[in-house]
CSV table of C-alpha atoms and ligand atoms in Angstrom, one decimal:
chain,number,residue,atom,x,y,z
A,238,MET,CA,0.0,0.0,0.0
A,239,LYS,CA,1.0,3.6,-0.6
A,240,VAL,CA,1.4,5.7,2.5
A,241,LEU,CA,1.9,9.5,2.8
A,242,VAL,CA,3.4,11.0,5.9
A,243,VAL,CA,2.8,14.8,6.3
A,244,GLY,CA,5.4,16.9,8.1
A,245,ASN,CA,9.1,17.8,8.2
A,246,GLY,CA,10.5,17.1,11.7
A,247,GLY,CA,11.9,14.4,13.9
A,248,ARG,CA,8.5,13.1,14.9
A,249,GLU,CA,7.7,12.6,11.2
A,250,HIS,CA,11.0,10.8,10.7
A,251,ALA,CA,10.1,8.5,13.6
A,252,ILE,CA,6.7,7.8,12.1
A,253,ALA,CA,8.2,7.2,8.6
A,254,TRP,CA,10.8,4.9,10.1
A,255,LYS,CA,8.2,2.8,11.8
A,256,VAL,CA,5.9,2.7,8.8
A,257,SER,CA,8.9,1.8,6.5
A,258,GLN,CA,9.3,-1.5,8.5
A,259,SER,CA,5.8,-2.7,7.6
A,260,PRO,CA,5.4,-5.5,5.1
A,261,LEU,CA,2.2,-3.9,4.0
A,262,LEU,CA,4.1,-0.9,2.6
A,263,SER,CA,4.8,-0.7,-1.1
A,264,GLU,CA,5.7,3.0,-1.3
A,265,LEU,CA,6.3,5.7,1.2
A,266,TYR,CA,5.8,9.4,0.4
A,267,VAL,CA,6.5,12.4,2.6
A,268,ALA,CA,5.5,16.0,2.3
A,269,LYS,CA,7.9,17.5,2.6
A,270,GLY,CA,10.2,15.7,5.0
A,271,ASN,CA,13.9,16.2,5.6
A,272,ALA,CA,17.2,14.7,4.5
A,273,GLY,CA,16.8,11.8,6.9
A,274,ILE,CA,13.2,11.0,5.8
A,275,TRP,CA,14.1,11.2,2.1
A,276,GLU,CA,16.4,8.3,2.6
A,277,ILE,CA,13.4,6.1,3.2
A,278,GLY,CA,10.5,7.9,1.5
A,279,LYS,CA,9.9,9.9,-1.7
A,280,LYS,CA,9.8,13.7,-1.3
A,281,VAL,CA,6.5,15.4,-2.2
A,282,ASN,CA,7.2,19.0,-2.8
A,283,ILE,CA,4.0,20.4,-1.2
A,284,SER,CA,3.9,22.3,2.1
A,285,PRO,CA,2.2,20.4,5.0
A,286,THR,CA,-0.3,23.3,5.3
A,287,ASP,CA,-1.3,23.4,1.6
A,288,VAL,CA,-4.0,20.9,2.5
A,289,GLU,CA,-6.0,21.1,-0.8
A,290,SER,CA,-2.9,20.4,-2.9
A,291,LEU,CA,-2.0,17.5,-0.7
A,292,ALA,CA,-5.5,16.0,-1.0
A,293,GLU,CA,-5.3,16.5,-4.8
A,294,PHE,CA,-1.9,14.8,-4.9
A,295,ALA,CA,-3.0,11.9,-2.7
A,296,GLU,CA,-6.0,11.3,-5.0
A,297,LYS,CA,-4.0,11.4,-8.2
A,298,GLU,CA,-1.2,9.3,-6.8
A,299,GLY,CA,-3.6,6.7,-5.3
A,300,ILE,CA,-2.3,7.1,-1.7
A,301,ASP,CA,-4.1,4.5,0.5
A,302,PHE,CA,-3.4,6.0,3.9
A,303,THR,CA,-2.1,9.3,5.2
A,304,ILE,CA,-0.6,10.0,8.6
A,305,VAL,CA,-0.4,13.6,9.7
A,306,GLY,CA,2.5,14.7,12.0
A,307,PRO,CA,2.1,18.4,13.0
A,308,GLU,CA,-0.8,20.4,14.3
A,309,ALA,CA,-0.9,23.1,11.6
A,310,PRO,CA,-2.4,21.0,8.8
A,311,LEU,CA,-4.9,19.4,11.2
A,312,VAL,CA,-6.1,22.8,12.4
A,313,GLU,CA,-6.1,23.9,8.8
A,314,GLY,CA,-8.5,21.0,8.0
A,315,ILE,CA,-6.4,18.5,6.2
A,316,VAL,CA,-8.5,15.6,7.4
A,317,ASP,CA,-11.7,17.3,6.1
A,318,ALA,CA,-10.1,17.9,2.7
A,319,PHE,CA,-9.0,14.3,2.4
A,320,GLU,CA,-12.2,12.8,3.7
A,321,LYS,CA,-14.2,14.9,1.2
A,322,ARG,CA,-12.4,13.0,-1.5
A,323,GLY,CA,-12.9,9.6,0.2
A,324,LEU,CA,-9.2,9.3,1.2
A,325,LYS,CA,-8.2,7.6,4.4
A,326,ILE,CA,-6.2,9.8,6.8
A,327,PHE,CA,-5.3,9.5,10.4
A,328,GLY,CA,-5.8,12.6,12.5
A,329,PRO,CA,-8.7,14.6,13.9
A,330,ASN,CA,-10.8,16.9,11.7
A,331,LYS,CA,-10.8,20.6,11.9
A,332,GLU,CA,-13.5,20.9,14.5
A,333,ALA,CA,-11.8,18.4,16.8
A,334,SER,CA,-8.5,20.0,16.3
A,335,LYS,CA,-9.7,23.1,18.2
A,336,LEU,CA,-8.6,21.2,21.3
A,337,GLU,CA,-5.2,22.4,20.3
A,338,GLY,CA,-5.9,25.2,17.9
A,339,SER,CA,-7.7,27.3,20.5
A,340,LYS,CA,-6.6,27.3,24.2
A,341,ALA,CA,-9.8,29.2,25.1
A,342,PHE,CA,-11.9,26.4,23.6
A,343,ALA,CA,-9.8,23.7,25.3
A,344,LYS,CA,-10.1,25.4,28.6
A,345,SER,CA,-13.9,25.9,28.4
A,346,PHE,CA,-14.2,22.2,27.3
A,347,MET,CA,-12.2,21.1,30.3
A,348,LYS,CA,-14.3,23.2,32.7
A,349,LYS,CA,-17.5,21.9,31.2
A,350,TYR,CA,-16.5,18.3,31.5
A,351,ASN,CA,-14.8,18.5,34.9
A,352,ILE,CA,-11.3,17.7,33.5
A,353,PRO,CA,-8.7,18.8,36.0
A,354,THR,CA,-6.7,21.9,34.8
A,355,ALA,CA,-5.5,25.2,36.1
A,356,ARG,CA,-8.1,27.9,36.9
A,357,TYR,CA,-8.2,30.5,34.2
A,358,GLU,CA,-9.8,33.6,32.6
A,359,VAL,CA,-9.9,34.6,28.9
A,360,PHE,CA,-9.2,38.2,27.8
A,361,THR,CA,-9.0,40.2,24.5
A,362,ASP,CA,-8.8,43.6,26.2
A,363,PHE,CA,-5.3,44.6,27.5
A,364,GLU,CA,-6.5,46.9,30.3
A,365,LYS,CA,-8.9,44.2,31.7
A,366,ALA,CA,-6.2,41.6,31.5
A,367,LYS,CA,-3.7,43.9,33.2
A,368,GLU,CA,-6.2,44.6,36.0
A,369,TYR,CA,-6.8,40.9,36.5
A,370,VAL,CA,-3.1,40.1,36.7
A,371,GLU,CA,-2.6,43.0,39.2
A,372,LYS,CA,-5.5,41.6,41.3
A,373,VAL,CA,-4.4,37.9,41.4
A,374,GLY,CA,-0.6,38.4,41.4
A,375,ALA,CA,2.3,36.2,40.3
A,376,PRO,CA,3.5,33.6,39.5
A,377,ILE,CA,1.0,33.4,36.7
A,378,VAL,CA,0.9,32.0,33.2
A,379,VAL,CA,-0.1,33.9,30.1
A,380,LYS,CA,-1.0,31.9,26.9
A,381,ALA,CA,-1.8,33.0,23.4
A,382,ASP,CA,-5.1,31.5,22.3
A,383,GLY,CA,-4.0,30.2,18.9
A,384,LEU,CA,-1.0,28.2,17.6
A,385,ALA,CA,2.4,29.7,18.3
A,386,ALA,CA,4.8,26.8,17.6
A,387,GLY,CA,5.2,26.0,21.3
A,388,LYS,CA,6.2,29.5,22.1
A,389,GLY,CA,2.8,31.0,23.1
A,390,ALA,CA,2.9,30.1,26.8
A,391,VAL,CA,4.9,32.3,29.2
A,392,VAL,CA,5.3,31.5,32.8
A,393,CYS,CA,5.6,34.9,34.5
A,394,GLU,CA,7.4,35.1,37.8
A,395,THR,CA,6.3,38.7,38.4
A,396,VAL,CA,3.3,40.9,37.7
A,397,GLU,CA,5.6,43.1,35.5
A,398,LYS,CA,6.6,40.2,33.3
A,399,ALA,CA,2.9,39.2,32.9
A,400,ILE,CA,2.0,42.8,31.9
A,401,GLU,CA,4.9,42.9,29.5
A,402,THR,CA,3.7,39.6,27.9
A,403,LEU,CA,0.2,40.8,27.7
A,404,ASP,CA,1.4,43.9,25.9
A,405,LEU,CA,3.3,41.7,23.4
A,406,PHE,CA,0.4,39.4,22.8
A,407,LEU,CA,-2.6,41.8,22.9
A,408,ASN,CA,-1.2,45.1,21.8
A,409,LYS,CA,1.8,44.2,19.7
A,410,LYS,CA,0.1,41.0,18.5
A,411,VAL,CA,3.5,39.2,18.1
A,412,PHE,CA,1.7,36.0,17.0
A,413,GLY,CA,-0.8,37.9,14.8
A,414,LYS,CA,-4.4,36.5,15.1
A,415,ALA,CA,-3.2,33.7,17.4
A,416,SER,CA,-2.5,36.2,20.2
A,417,GLU,CA,-5.6,38.5,19.8
A,418,LYS,CA,-7.0,36.5,22.7
A,419,VAL,CA,-5.2,35.3,25.7
A,420,VAL,CA,-5.7,32.7,28.5
A,421,ILE,CA,-4.4,33.7,31.9
A,422,GLU,CA,-4.1,30.8,34.2
A,423,GLU,CA,-3.0,29.8,37.6
A,424,PHE,CA,0.6,28.6,38.0
A,425,LEU,CA,0.6,24.9,38.8
A,426,GLU,CA,3.4,23.3,40.8
A,427,GLY,CA,4.6,19.7,40.2
A,428,GLU,CA,6.3,17.6,37.6
A,429,GLU,CA,5.4,17.6,33.9
A,430,ALA,CA,4.8,14.5,31.9
A,431,SER,CA,3.2,13.6,28.5
A,432,TYR,CA,0.4,11.2,28.1
A,433,ILE,CA,-0.6,10.3,24.5
A,434,VAL,CA,-3.5,8.1,23.4
A,435,MET,CA,-5.0,7.1,20.1
A,436,ILE,CA,-8.7,7.8,19.9
A,437,ASN,CA,-11.3,6.5,17.5
A,438,GLY,CA,-14.8,7.6,18.6
A,439,ASP,CA,-15.5,5.7,21.8
A,440,LYS,CA,-12.3,3.7,21.7
A,441,TYR,CA,-8.9,4.6,22.9
A,442,VAL,CA,-5.5,3.0,23.2
A,443,PRO,CA,-2.8,4.5,25.5
A,444,LEU,CA,0.7,4.8,24.1
A,445,PRO,CA,3.7,4.5,26.4
A,446,THR,CA,4.3,7.4,28.9
A,447,SER,CA,7.0,9.9,28.3
A,448,GLN,CA,8.6,13.1,29.6
A,449,ASP,CA,9.7,16.1,27.5
A,450,HIS,CA,12.2,18.8,28.5
A,451,LYS,CA,10.7,22.0,27.2
A,452,ARG,CA,13.2,24.5,28.5
A,453,LEU,CA,16.3,25.3,26.5
A,454,LEU,CA,18.9,24.8,29.2
A,455,ASP,CA,20.0,22.2,31.7
A,456,GLY,CA,18.1,22.3,35.0
A,457,ASP,CA,15.0,23.6,33.3
A,458,ARG,CA,16.3,27.1,32.8
A,459,GLY,CA,16.0,29.4,29.8
A,460,PRO,CA,13.0,29.9,27.4
A,461,ASN,CA,10.5,27.4,26.4
A,462,THR,CA,11.2,25.5,23.2
A,463,GLY,CA,9.4,22.9,21.2
A,464,GLY,CA,11.2,20.3,23.3
A,465,MET,CA,14.9,19.5,23.8
A,466,GLY,CA,14.7,15.8,24.6
A,467,ALA,CA,12.5,13.1,25.9
A,468,TYR,CA,12.5,9.6,27.2
A,469,SER,CA,10.0,6.7,27.7
A,470,PRO,CA,8.6,5.4,29.9
A,471,THR,CA,8.5,8.0,32.7
A,472,PRO,CA,8.3,7.0,36.4
A,473,VAL,CA,6.6,10.3,37.0
A,474,ILE,CA,3.4,8.5,35.8
A,475,ASP,CA,3.1,5.5,38.1
A,476,ARG,CA,0.3,3.0,37.7
A,477,GLU,CA,-2.0,4.7,40.0
A,478,THR,CA,-1.5,8.1,38.4
A,479,GLU,CA,-2.0,6.5,35.0
A,480,GLU,CA,-5.4,5.1,36.1
A,481,ARG,CA,-6.4,8.6,37.3
A,482,ILE,CA,-5.3,10.1,33.9
A,483,LYS,CA,-7.4,7.6,32.1
A,484,ARG,CA,-10.5,8.1,34.3
A,485,GLU,CA,-10.3,11.8,35.0
A,486,ILE,CA,-8.9,13.0,31.7
A,487,VAL,CA,-9.0,10.7,28.7
A,488,GLU,CA,-12.4,9.2,29.4
A,489,ARG,CA,-13.9,12.6,30.2
A,490,VAL,CA,-12.5,14.0,27.0
A,491,ILE,CA,-14.1,11.2,25.0
A,492,GLU,CA,-17.4,11.6,26.8
A,493,GLY,CA,-17.2,15.4,26.3
A,494,LEU,CA,-16.5,15.1,22.6
A,495,LYS,CA,-19.4,12.7,22.1
A,496,ASN,CA,-21.7,15.1,24.0
A,497,GLU,CA,-20.6,18.0,21.8
A,498,GLY,CA,-21.1,15.9,18.7
A,499,ILE,CA,-17.5,16.1,17.7
A,500,TYR,CA,-16.0,13.0,16.1
A,501,TYR,CA,-12.3,12.4,17.0
A,502,ARG,CA,-10.0,10.0,15.3
A,503,GLY,CA,-6.3,10.5,15.8
A,504,PHE,CA,-3.7,10.9,18.5
A,505,LEU,CA,-4.5,13.0,21.5
A,506,TYR,CA,-1.6,14.4,23.6
A,507,ALA,CA,-2.3,15.5,27.1
A,508,GLY,CA,0.5,17.7,28.5
A,509,LEU,CA,0.2,17.2,32.2
A,510,MET,CA,1.4,18.6,35.5
A,511,ILE,CA,1.4,15.9,38.1
A,512,THR,CA,0.5,18.0,41.2
A,513,LYS,CA,0.0,17.1,44.8
A,514,GLU,CA,-3.7,16.8,44.1
A,515,GLY,CA,-3.2,14.6,41.1
A,516,PRO,CA,-2.7,15.0,37.3
A,517,LYS,CA,-3.9,18.3,35.7
A,518,VAL,CA,-3.9,19.2,32.1
A,519,LEU,CA,-1.6,22.0,30.9
A,520,GLU,CA,-2.6,21.6,27.3
A,521,PHE,CA,-4.0,19.3,24.7
A,522,ASN,CA,-2.3,18.6,21.4
A,523,VAL,CA,-4.1,16.8,18.6
A,524,ARG,CA,-1.0,14.9,17.5
A,525,LEU,CA,2.0,13.0,18.7
A,526,GLY,CA,4.5,15.1,20.7
A,527,ASP,CA,7.9,16.0,19.2
A,528,PRO,CA,10.3,14.8,20.6
A,529,GLU,CA,8.1,12.4,22.7
A,530,ALA,CA,7.1,10.4,19.6
A,531,GLN,CA,10.6,9.4,19.0
A,532,PRO,CA,11.2,7.3,22.1
A,533,ILE,CA,7.6,6.2,22.2
A,534,LEU,CA,7.6,4.8,18.7
A,535,MET,CA,11.0,3.2,19.4
A,536,ARG,CA,9.4,1.1,22.1
A,537,ILE,CA,6.3,0.0,20.2
A,538,LYS,CA,6.7,-3.5,18.9
A,539,GLY,CA,5.3,-5.0,15.7
A,540,ASP,CA,3.8,-3.5,12.6
A,541,PHE,CA,2.8,0.0,13.5
A,542,LEU,CA,1.2,0.6,10.1
A,543,LYS,CA,-1.1,-2.4,10.5
A,544,LEU,CA,-1.9,-1.3,14.1
A,545,LEU,CA,-2.9,2.2,12.9
A,546,LEU,CA,-4.9,0.9,10.0
A,547,ASP,CA,-6.8,-1.6,12.1
A,548,PHE,CA,-7.5,1.1,14.7
A,549,TYR,CA,-8.6,3.5,12.0
A,550,GLU,CA,-11.1,0.9,10.8
A,551,GLY,CA,-12.5,0.6,14.3
A,552,LYS,CA,-11.0,-2.8,15.2
A,553,ASP,CA,-9.7,-3.6,18.6
A,554,ILE,CA,-5.9,-3.6,18.7
A,555,SER,CA,-3.5,-4.7,21.3
A,556,LEU,CA,-0.4,-2.6,21.5
A,557,GLU,CA,2.8,-4.4,22.5
A,558,VAL,CA,5.5,-2.3,24.1
A,559,SER,CA,9.0,-3.4,24.8
A,560,ASP,CA,10.1,-3.2,28.5
A,561,ASN,CA,13.3,-1.3,27.7
A,562,TRP,CA,13.9,2.4,27.8
A,563,ALA,CA,14.4,4.9,25.0
A,564,LEU,CA,15.9,8.3,25.3
A,565,CYS,CA,16.1,11.1,22.7
A,566,VAL,CA,18.4,14.2,22.8
A,567,VAL,CA,17.7,17.1,20.5
A,568,LEU,CA,20.7,18.8,18.9
A,569,ALA,CA,19.8,22.4,18.2
A,570,SER,CA,21.1,25.2,16.1
A,571,LYS,CA,22.8,28.3,17.6
A,572,GLY,CA,20.2,30.9,18.3
A,573,TYR,CA,17.3,28.4,18.8
A,574,PRO,CA,14.5,29.1,19.7
A,575,GLN,CA,14.6,32.8,18.9
A,576,LYS,CA,16.6,33.0,15.7
A,577,PRO,CA,18.3,29.7,14.7
A,578,GLU,CA,21.3,29.8,12.4
A,579,THR,CA,20.9,27.3,9.6
A,580,GLY,CA,22.8,26.1,6.6
A,581,LYS,CA,25.6,24.5,8.7
A,582,ILE,CA,27.2,21.3,7.4
A,583,ILE,CA,26.6,18.3,9.6
A,584,HIS,CA,29.5,16.0,10.2
A,585,GLY,CA,29.7,12.5,11.5
A,586,LEU,CA,26.3,11.0,10.7
A,587,LYS,CA,27.8,8.0,9.1
A,588,TYR,CA,29.4,6.8,12.3
A,589,LEU,CA,26.1,6.9,14.1
A,590,LYS,CA,24.5,4.6,11.5
A,591,LYS,CA,26.8,1.8,12.6
A,592,MET,CA,26.1,2.1,16.3
A,593,GLU,CA,24.0,-0.6,17.9
A,594,ASP,CA,21.0,0.6,19.9
A,595,VAL,CA,21.3,4.1,18.5
A,596,VAL,CA,18.8,5.6,16.2
A,597,VAL,CA,19.1,9.1,14.6
A,598,PHE,CA,16.1,11.0,13.5
A,599,HIS,CA,16.5,14.1,11.4
A,600,ALA,CA,14.5,17.2,12.4
A,601,GLY,CA,15.7,20.3,10.5
A,602,THR,CA,18.0,19.0,7.8
A,603,LYS,CA,18.2,19.2,4.0
A,604,ARG,CA,20.5,18.1,1.3
A,605,GLU,CA,23.0,20.4,-0.3
A,606,GLY,CA,25.0,18.6,-3.0
A,607,GLU,CA,26.8,15.9,-1.2
A,608,PHE,CA,26.3,17.4,2.2
A,609,ILE,CA,23.5,17.3,4.8
A,610,VAL,CA,23.0,20.8,6.3
A,611,SER,CA,20.9,22.2,9.1
A,612,SER,CA,17.7,23.9,8.0
A,613,GLY,CA,15.9,24.6,11.3
A,614,GLY,CA,16.1,25.2,15.0
A,615,ARG,CA,16.0,21.6,16.1
A,616,VAL,CA,18.3,19.7,13.8
A,617,LEU,CA,18.9,16.1,14.8
A,618,ASN,CA,17.5,13.7,17.4
A,619,VAL,CA,20.0,11.3,18.7
A,620,CYS,CA,18.2,8.4,20.4
A,621,ALA,CA,19.2,5.2,22.1
A,622,TYR,CA,17.8,2.2,23.7
A,623,GLY,CA,18.9,0.8,27.1
A,624,ASN,CA,17.9,-1.9,29.5
A,625,THR,CA,17.9,0.9,32.1
A,626,LEU,CA,17.4,4.6,31.6
A,627,LYS,CA,21.0,5.2,32.6
A,628,GLU,CA,22.2,2.9,29.8
A,629,ALA,CA,20.0,4.6,27.2
A,630,LYS,CA,21.2,8.0,28.4
A,631,GLU,CA,24.9,6.9,28.3
A,632,ARG,CA,24.5,5.5,24.8
A,633,ALA,CA,22.8,8.6,23.4
A,634,TYR,CA,25.4,10.9,24.8
A,635,GLU,CA,28.3,8.7,23.7
A,636,ALA,CA,26.8,8.8,20.1
A,637,ILE,CA,26.5,12.6,20.2
A,638,LYS,CA,30.3,12.8,20.5
A,639,TYR,CA,30.6,11.7,16.9
A,640,VAL,CA,28.4,14.3,15.3
A,641,CYS,CA,28.8,18.0,15.0
A,642,PHE,CA,27.8,21.2,13.2
A,643,GLU,CA,28.8,24.8,13.8
A,644,GLY,CA,26.9,26.2,16.8
A,645,MET,CA,25.4,22.9,17.8
A,646,HIS,CA,24.1,22.8,21.3
A,647,TYR,CA,22.0,20.4,23.4
A,648,ARG,CA,20.9,19.7,27.0
A,649,LYS,CA,23.2,17.4,29.0
A,650,ASP,CA,20.6,16.3,31.5
A,651,ILE,CA,17.9,14.6,29.5
A,652,GLY,CA,16.3,11.9,31.7
A,653,ASP,CA,17.9,13.1,34.9
A,654,LYS,CA,14.6,14.1,36.5
A,655,ALA,CA,13.6,10.4,36.4
A,656,PHE,CA,16.5,9.1,38.4
A,657,LYS,CA,15.1,10.2,41.8
A,658,TYR,CA,12.2,7.8,41.2
A,659,LEU,CA,14.4,4.9,40.2
A,660,LYS,CA,16.4,2.5,42.4
A,661,GLU,CA,19.3,2.0,40.0
B,101,LIG,P1,1.8,24.8,27.1
B,101,LIG,O1,2.1,25.3,25.7
B,101,LIG,O2,0.4,25.2,27.5
B,101,LIG,O3,2.0,23.4,27.3
B,101,LIG,O4,2.9,25.5,28.0
B,101,LIG,C1,4.2,25.4,27.8
B,101,LIG,C2,4.9,25.1,29.1
B,101,LIG,O5,4.7,26.2,30.0
B,101,LIG,C3,4.5,23.9,29.8
B,101,LIG,O6,5.2,22.8,29.3
B,101,LIG,C4,4.9,24.2,31.2
B,101,LIG,O7,6.2,24.0,31.5
B,101,LIG,C5,4.6,25.7,31.3
B,101,LIG,N1,3.2,25.9,31.8
B,101,LIG,C6,2.1,26.0,31.1
B,101,LIG,N2,1.0,26.2,31.8
B,101,LIG,C7,1.4,26.2,33.1
B,101,LIG,C8,0.8,26.3,34.4
B,101,LIG,N3,-0.5,26.6,34.5
B,101,LIG,N4,1.5,26.2,35.5
B,101,LIG,C9,2.9,26.0,35.4
B,101,LIG,N5,3.5,25.9,34.3
B,101,LIG,C10,2.8,26.0,33.1
B,102,LIG,N1,7.1,18.3,22.8
B,102,LIG,C1,6.0,19.1,23.0
B,102,LIG,C2,5.0,19.1,21.9
B,102,LIG,O1,5.2,18.3,21.0
B,102,LIG,O2,4.1,19.9,21.9
């Protein structure tokens, strides 16, 4: 069968890598992909957000199944465009994608269906928002309503910082329409973790747990990024917490969607804060996480394409997960996340290919003649397996020694937050 993967990053490379191992696959296409994905799939030169052109391409080319990586095409309505033409595509439709596309929608949905989350208010007027922040005080979190590539949430330690952020969002409209409206919410204390499930109507299947590292620098310092590294599973979500997440979050989401008459088929990612009172939702994403998808998919056993297809068709599937650990370190460009420098030649990739238990996914790379060069903020994901988390971490960091590009930087402490929960 012919499969199309939509997206350009490390998550999409991991999806393509899993799909490419399926005996069901005859041809893999990717729009647009990156230098790593083009080694296993054919490049389709259409932007992921040009949803009509993608649907037209898929129809003409006889694509049997499409898997969408990033949120932007989903929020844009790629699923609706494909389904109008009778094409099979895995991802939520435009209406369902509002769970990520509008923070205000997601928050009111959570309130209505009693899904644990931070208390909040929504504002479009700067003066009113300022007044509110002055009244409730800091720390407080200001979030742009719409999509802002992971940069639309600002944790403000002081009232001044909150007002400055409100000014940037509401007055200066730094994210355009996406920041015309803001959500201001209570600061939650605890440890973050990611919980991703696949949903098809009433059914859901949990994927392995994981933890991202959103801040740029070691020790969770510096600005928020799209994610600097992840590992799976995470001991932050123990069995009891997982049961609560299913009952109090996932099942209430499914019930709520049904009640609203919204059909959901696709991945749903709950970004969680595990607080003293239990798990609370920081955000929903309507897709796999990046970089969480990389270690998660590394641990899923068997034919992932078949699993997805069966699940898409409404069949019951059983997901087998290996009991090892996987860890992923993001190698980023100088200047990321504000202004990444690109076009740097990447050296050493060929050594990593030979390493056992090491997998490299490309994120922002492209080909330039005989070279592979950086083309984005997050450039490579160096991932490794281990029988313990420590082993996975050591392998990944050992592999990183062999690769370099000018200005390359990465966090040295991926996985460290888990060690306090582990005996070894
Ligand atoms: P979001 O895009 O909503 O996931 O927010 C990005 C990051 O900001 C999260 O991963 C958290 O680290 C932090 N954050 C967001 N909301 C809150 C909150 N209510 N309390 C504490 N930290 C938060
Ligand atoms: N790693 C965070 C995200 O994918 O949104």
